[in-house]
Amino acid sequence: MKDDRLDLLIHALFEDALGDDERAELNRLLAADPDARARYRRAVAVHGALIRRSAALPAFVDDTAGVPGQRSIPWKKFAAVALIPIAIFGFGFNDLMAVRKRLPQAEVLTLTRAVWPEGSRGLAPGKLAAGTLHELASGMVEIGYPSGARVVLEGPCRFNLESKEALTVLHGRASVHAPDGAEGFRIDTPGGRFIDRGTEFGVAVGSDGRKPVVLTEVFKGEIDVRTGSASDIRLVRGESRVVADNGKLLETLDESPVRLANALHRPVSSAASPGENLAFGKPVLSPGYCIRPHGSVFPPDNLTDGRLDDSGVPGDWSFWLAPDGEDGEFTVDLITPTAVSRVSLQNTSNRTIGDRGTAGFRLFGSLDNKTFLPLTEGTLPAIDPADYDKEFPFHDFTFPAVEVRYVKLVVTAHLRHPRRPADHPCQGGGLNEIRIFER
Amino acid sequence: MSAEPHNAEEMIVGLIARHQPEIHRYVLSLLPDRMLADDVVQETNLVLWRKAGDYDPAQPFLPWALTVALYQVRAARRDAGRDRHVFDDSLVDLLAAEHGAADAAHADLERALEACLGELPERQRQLILARYAPGASVQGLAAERRQTPTATSLALFRIRKALERCIETKLALP
């Protein structure tokens, strides 16, 4: 009997047991008959009431109230304001729970050498407050969602949990793993929306100084990219794009396909060296540095910022590059005369492009930034492509202790792309980090 | 004690809380995927709250809220991918257009449900409530009851129909 068939299909729908043929049949029956649609609505009303009645989901707990220096917290505010009408109008507890149970839920799973800006309380493992802008200075934060999706954020990063199964990244890098059942998880950025279709993917959210520039790469599976200008673009494993110039999708950055490290499988660099790094945070001067479109700028201050392994995002990369075609040089100002006897250098691959870096160098020291005496010289190997997803190595060079304020490194030979012509402009010196030690 | 909300935001929060059942029912009818529907209700709550300043208190709240919800349903369908679509676009539009005052007026539905659950035989009552408990499955319930999944599913089908008939009768009473 037709009526029974409709009831059975609706029942199968509620039980998640509707096959493709049954789904099509249910669509046909409902589309053809207003009475069938009325019956469906009555059934779904009871189904929905039973779902709401069973709403024993744990309420989201906002435990980060009072974090100074952060903007207003919409959902915290929402929850707080929600108490007022309950008191005034006498709403029941179930009404409050009905609202609260739908608040975003996510959890900070792990923190790895996470450093938060001064004045910020930071995050601890546990529930993540929704609607709060978080700023991670360095290290990593791993966030888990009820669907099983995981996101690893790399500092420096600014992010915000706006809604369930989604994360807004305003600046910085994020790597996403969405297992079966978590399809649809998304990362929202100023440049566009990245929707998981069962995969692992990464985004790096930066800027060219005026407009957002976002890099994305699919490590496994597929994603959809929505920039607002056209229909979604599907990317599959190994594909990458640059979102720039008001939503355009570009296949290359600085003439090469973009590659991102998958932070889900790469630990935060622990390449520490014994002793105090005298260069950390010190100013660095350079006659020039590489400036190219889409936030590909590489000033010398990157050499002493403590960020390693070609990390960073457009407009805020972690490494220094000399101008196109030049070996380049830079000088670290230690501020006060200090005895030094060792430097430790980490090369760059220019974001896995492999077209720039330092092959040979000479090191000089000075007390007045005018007269320099030679300290040492050496060579650096290129970053092995097999190590692109690992920590990049540091190379130590020692010399007799000498008191200096200025340490100058002059690149004497630079790396270039092995398959490009010798006169290709995209080549030159570069370095990720310099560390300077007393011993 | 003042009985008036202090501002538009407080008023809108009150209205959102009061109309959660209607918003949820409406969204679920268009998007019969529980997780997706939950997400959409949540997004709808956020949008309504953010747009508190746009709401004209002289106008009824629910039609405005359901319009916002419909936009969120469409966005969710766009995001979720076709494999999670149960209904065709045209059917969603039809269901949305027909969702009228009669559906929204079922304010006593929850109360009727409680009464009808109370009238069910205890085993049936326990079974239907267990089915809606978080993480429950027909297979799990069948194993607990030493039944086949088909038998359990059929029992649930009959209980749902009994509840529908009971609620319909109670809501039809003056």
mmCIF file of C-alpha atoms in Angstrom, chain B:
data_model
loop_
_atom_site.group_PDB
_atom_site.id
_atom_site.type_symbol
_atom_site.label_atom_id
_atom_site.label_comp_id
_atom_site.label_asym_id
_atom_site.label_seq_id
_atom_site.Cartn_x
_atom_site.Cartn_y
_atom_site.Cartn_z
ATOM 1 C CA MET B 1 12.372 43.466 39.087
ATOM 2 C CA SER B 2 12.147 44.693 35.522
ATOM 3 C CA ALA B 3 10.334 42.345 33.175
ATOM 4 C CA GLU B 4 11.657 43.961 30.016
ATOM 5 C CA PRO B 5 14.778 43.000 28.118
ATOM 6 C CA HIS B 6 17.364 45.746 28.275
ATOM 7 C CA ASN B 7 18.258 45.961 24.604
ATOM 8 C CA ALA B 8 17.774 44.402 21.175
ATOM 9 C CA GLU B 9 20.456 41.817 21.836
ATOM 10 C CA GLU B 10 18.821 40.580 25.029
ATOM 11 C CA MET B 11 15.456 40.494 23.305
ATOM 12 C CA ILE B 12 16.801 38.516 20.356
ATOM 13 C CA VAL B 13 18.479 35.992 22.628
ATOM 14 C CA GLY B 14 15.181 35.448 24.368
ATOM 15 C CA LEU B 15 13.395 34.961 21.071
ATOM 16 C CA ILE B 16 16.054 32.583 19.794
ATOM 17 C CA ALA B 17 15.820 30.466 22.933
ATOM 18 C CA ARG B 18 12.021 30.461 22.839
ATOM 19 C CA HIS B 19 11.854 29.387 19.217
ATOM 20 C CA GLN B 20 14.585 26.743 19.188
ATOM 21 C CA PRO B 21 12.106 23.874 18.705
ATOM 22 C CA GLU B 22 10.510 25.522 15.663
ATOM 23 C CA ILE B 23 13.873 26.449 14.127
ATOM 24 C CA HIS B 24 15.247 22.966 14.720
ATOM 25 C CA ARG B 25 12.145 21.272 13.357
ATOM 26 C CA TYR B 26 12.171 23.464 10.250
ATOM 27 C CA VAL B 27 15.859 22.854 9.548
ATOM 28 C CA LEU B 28 15.569 19.117 10.179
ATOM 29 C CA SER B 29 12.624 18.882 7.776
ATOM 30 C CA LEU B 30 14.747 20.363 4.991
ATOM 31 C CA LEU B 31 18.013 18.747 5.957
ATOM 32 C CA PRO B 32 17.293 15.379 7.539
ATOM 33 C CA ASP B 33 20.891 14.754 8.572
ATOM 34 C CA ARG B 34 21.064 15.204 12.339
ATOM 35 C CA MET B 35 24.640 16.472 12.451
ATOM 36 C CA LEU B 36 24.187 18.852 9.563
ATOM 37 C CA ALA B 37 20.911 20.085 10.983
ATOM 38 C CA ASP B 38 22.598 20.759 14.326
ATOM 39 C CA ASP B 39 25.306 22.759 12.580
ATOM 40 C CA VAL B 40 22.761 24.751 10.630
ATOM 41 C CA VAL B 41 20.713 25.564 13.717
ATOM 42 C CA GLN B 42 23.864 26.731 15.395
ATOM 43 C CA GLU B 43 24.860 28.891 12.438
ATOM 44 C CA THR B 44 21.330 30.262 12.295
ATOM 45 C CA ASN B 45 21.472 31.200 15.983
ATOM 46 C CA LEU B 46 24.731 33.040 15.381
ATOM 47 C CA VAL B 47 23.416 34.936 12.379
ATOM 48 C CA LEU B 48 20.217 35.887 14.194
ATOM 49 C CA TRP B 49 22.199 37.108 17.148
ATOM 50 C CA ARG B 50 24.562 39.118 14.983
ATOM 51 C CA LYS B 51 21.650 40.661 13.119
ATOM 52 C CA ALA B 52 19.785 41.576 16.303
ATOM 53 C CA GLY B 53 19.901 45.217 15.255
ATOM 54 C CA ASP B 54 18.117 44.439 11.986
ATOM 55 C CA TYR B 55 15.121 42.817 13.617
ATOM 56 C CA ASP B 56 11.938 44.891 13.712
ATOM 57 C CA PRO B 57 10.110 43.956 16.936
ATOM 58 C CA ALA B 58 6.845 45.012 15.297
ATOM 59 C CA GLN B 59 7.187 42.025 12.973
ATOM 60 C CA PRO B 60 6.796 38.376 14.018
ATOM 61 C CA PHE B 61 10.115 36.798 14.871
ATOM 62 C CA LEU B 62 9.643 33.288 13.543
ATOM 63 C CA PRO B 63 9.217 34.034 9.799
ATOM 64 C CA TRP B 64 12.356 36.147 9.913
ATOM 65 C CA ALA B 65 14.245 33.425 11.789
ATOM 66 C CA LEU B 66 13.114 30.734 9.351
ATOM 67 C CA THR B 67 14.193 32.856 6.386
ATOM 68 C CA VAL B 68 17.651 33.117 7.927
ATOM 69 C CA ALA B 69 17.584 29.373 8.592
ATOM 70 C CA LEU B 70 16.699 28.644 4.961
ATOM 71 C CA TYR B 71 19.745 30.570 3.787
ATOM 72 C CA GLN B 72 21.866 28.552 6.174
ATOM 73 C CA VAL B 73 20.306 25.306 4.925
ATOM 74 C CA ARG B 74 21.179 26.227 1.358
ATOM 75 C CA ALA B 75 24.733 27.126 2.351
ATOM 76 C CA ALA B 76 25.115 23.852 4.239
ATOM 77 C CA ARG B 77 23.847 21.857 1.268
ATOM 78 C CA ARG B 78 26.340 23.668 -0.929
ATOM 79 C CA ASP B 79 29.167 22.912 1.507
ATOM 80 C CA ALA B 80 28.245 19.354 2.398
ATOM 81 C CA GLY B 81 28.519 17.801 -1.020
ATOM 82 C CA ARG B 82 25.881 15.958 -2.966
ATOM 83 C CA ASP B 83 26.431 12.615 -1.272
ATOM 84 C CA ARG B 84 24.912 14.027 1.915
ATOM 85 C CA HIS B 85 21.874 15.451 0.132
ATOM 86 C CA VAL B 86 18.720 13.488 0.846
ATOM 87 C CA PHE B 87 16.336 15.796 -0.962
ATOM 88 C CA ASP B 88 16.612 17.394 -4.372
ATOM 89 C CA ASP B 89 16.861 21.196 -4.511
ATOM 90 C CA SER B 90 13.345 21.525 -5.893
ATOM 91 C CA LEU B 91 11.892 19.419 -3.074
ATOM 92 C CA VAL B 92 13.718 21.486 -0.454
ATOM 93 C CA ASP B 93 12.238 24.635 -1.972
ATOM 94 C CA LEU B 94 8.776 23.042 -1.988
ATOM 95 C CA LEU B 95 9.010 21.928 1.637
ATOM 96 C CA ALA B 96 10.312 25.339 2.687
ATOM 97 C CA ALA B 97 7.543 27.165 0.854
ATOM 98 C CA GLU B 98 4.834 24.972 2.384
ATOM 99 C CA HIS B 99 6.159 25.244 5.918
ATOM 100 C CA GLY B 100 3.418 27.501 7.116
ATOM 101 C CA ALA B 101 1.610 28.662 10.177
ATOM 102 C CA ALA B 102 0.190 25.221 10.852
ATOM 103 C CA ASP B 103 3.685 23.764 11.300
ATOM 104 C CA ALA B 104 4.973 26.665 13.320
ATOM 105 C CA ALA B 105 1.934 26.663 15.602
ATOM 106 C CA HIS B 106 2.772 23.299 17.150
ATOM 107 C CA ALA B 107 4.008 24.928 20.311
ATOM 108 C CA ASP B 108 2.453 22.175 22.391
ATOM 109 C CA LEU B 109 4.202 19.419 20.496
ATOM 110 C CA GLU B 110 6.764 18.726 23.167
ATOM 111 C CA ARG B 111 4.098 18.534 25.844
ATOM 112 C CA ALA B 112 2.000 16.199 23.704
ATOM 113 C CA LEU B 113 5.056 14.044 23.107
ATOM 114 C CA GLU B 114 5.609 13.692 26.845
ATOM 115 C CA ALA B 115 1.993 12.684 27.361
ATOM 116 C CA CYS B 116 2.125 10.171 24.514
ATOM 117 C CA LEU B 117 5.415 8.705 25.691
ATOM 118 C CA GLY B 118 3.705 8.200 29.044
ATOM 119 C CA GLU B 119 0.922 6.273 27.385
ATOM 120 C CA LEU B 120 3.262 3.829 25.640
ATOM 121 C CA PRO B 121 3.854 0.378 27.129
ATOM 122 C CA GLU B 122 7.014 0.566 29.225
ATOM 123 C CA ARG B 123 9.122 -1.629 26.906
ATOM 124 C CA GLN B 124 8.180 0.487 23.910
ATOM 125 C CA ARG B 125 8.841 3.685 25.810
ATOM 126 C CA GLN B 126 12.264 2.449 26.851
ATOM 127 C CA LEU B 127 13.089 1.329 23.324
ATOM 128 C CA ILE B 128 12.237 4.596 21.581
ATOM 129 C CA LEU B 129 14.043 6.694 24.190
ATOM 130 C CA ALA B 130 17.059 4.392 23.991
ATOM 131 C CA ARG B 131 17.095 4.790 20.209
ATOM 132 C CA TYR B 132 17.489 8.564 20.557
ATOM 133 C CA ALA B 133 20.170 8.360 23.246
ATOM 134 C CA PRO B 134 23.572 9.652 22.067
ATOM 135 C CA GLY B 135 25.532 6.985 20.214
ATOM 136 C CA ALA B 136 22.679 4.471 20.080
ATOM 137 C CA SER B 137 22.216 2.216 17.057
ATOM 138 C CA VAL B 138 19.581 -0.263 15.960
ATOM 139 C CA GLN B 139 22.223 -2.978 15.925
ATOM 140 C CA GLY B 140 23.251 -2.208 19.495
ATOM 141 C CA LEU B 141 19.679 -2.104 20.748
ATOM 142 C CA ALA B 142 18.893 -5.350 18.945
ATOM 143 C CA ALA B 143 21.846 -7.073 20.583
ATOM 144 C CA GLU B 144 20.783 -5.845 24.013
ATOM 145 C CA ARG B 145 17.280 -7.161 23.446
ATOM 146 C CA ARG B 146 18.397 -10.374 21.802
ATOM 147 C CA GLN B 147 16.456 -9.483 18.684
ATOM 148 C CA THR B 148 17.421 -9.200 15.052
ATOM 149 C CA PRO B 149 18.084 -5.641 13.852
ATOM 150 C CA THR B 150 15.141 -6.002 11.492
ATOM 151 C CA ALA B 151 12.798 -6.828 14.352
ATOM 152 C CA THR B 152 14.067 -3.896 16.397
ATOM 153 C CA SER B 153 13.752 -1.557 13.441
ATOM 154 C CA LEU B 154 10.203 -2.721 12.824
ATOM 155 C CA ALA B 155 9.359 -2.163 16.495
ATOM 156 C CA LEU B 156 10.739 1.378 16.260
ATOM 157 C CA PHE B 157 8.702 1.981 13.128
ATOM 158 C CA ARG B 158 5.501 0.976 14.930
ATOM 159 C CA ILE B 159 6.324 3.084 17.999
ATOM 160 C CA ARG B 160 6.975 6.135 15.850
ATOM 161 C CA LYS B 161 3.664 5.676 14.079
ATOM 162 C CA ALA B 162 1.885 5.220 17.418
ATOM 163 C CA LEU B 163 3.449 8.407 18.736
ATOM 164 C CA GLU B 164 2.492 10.333 15.603
ATOM 165 C CA ARG B 165 -1.135 9.223 15.872
ATOM 166 C CA CYS B 166 -1.254 9.965 19.605
ATOM 167 C CA ILE B 167 0.278 13.447 19.199
ATOM 168 C CA GLU B 168 -2.005 14.254 16.297
ATOM 169 C CA THR B 169 -5.005 13.363 18.423
ATOM 170 C CA LYS B 170 -3.835 15.424 21.389
ATOM 171 C CA LEU B 171 -3.009 18.470 19.294
ATOM 172 C CA ALA B 172 -6.410 18.303 17.654
ATOM 173 C CA LEU B 173 -8.123 18.572 21.051
ATOM 174 C CA PRO B 174 -9.400 22.014 22.043
#
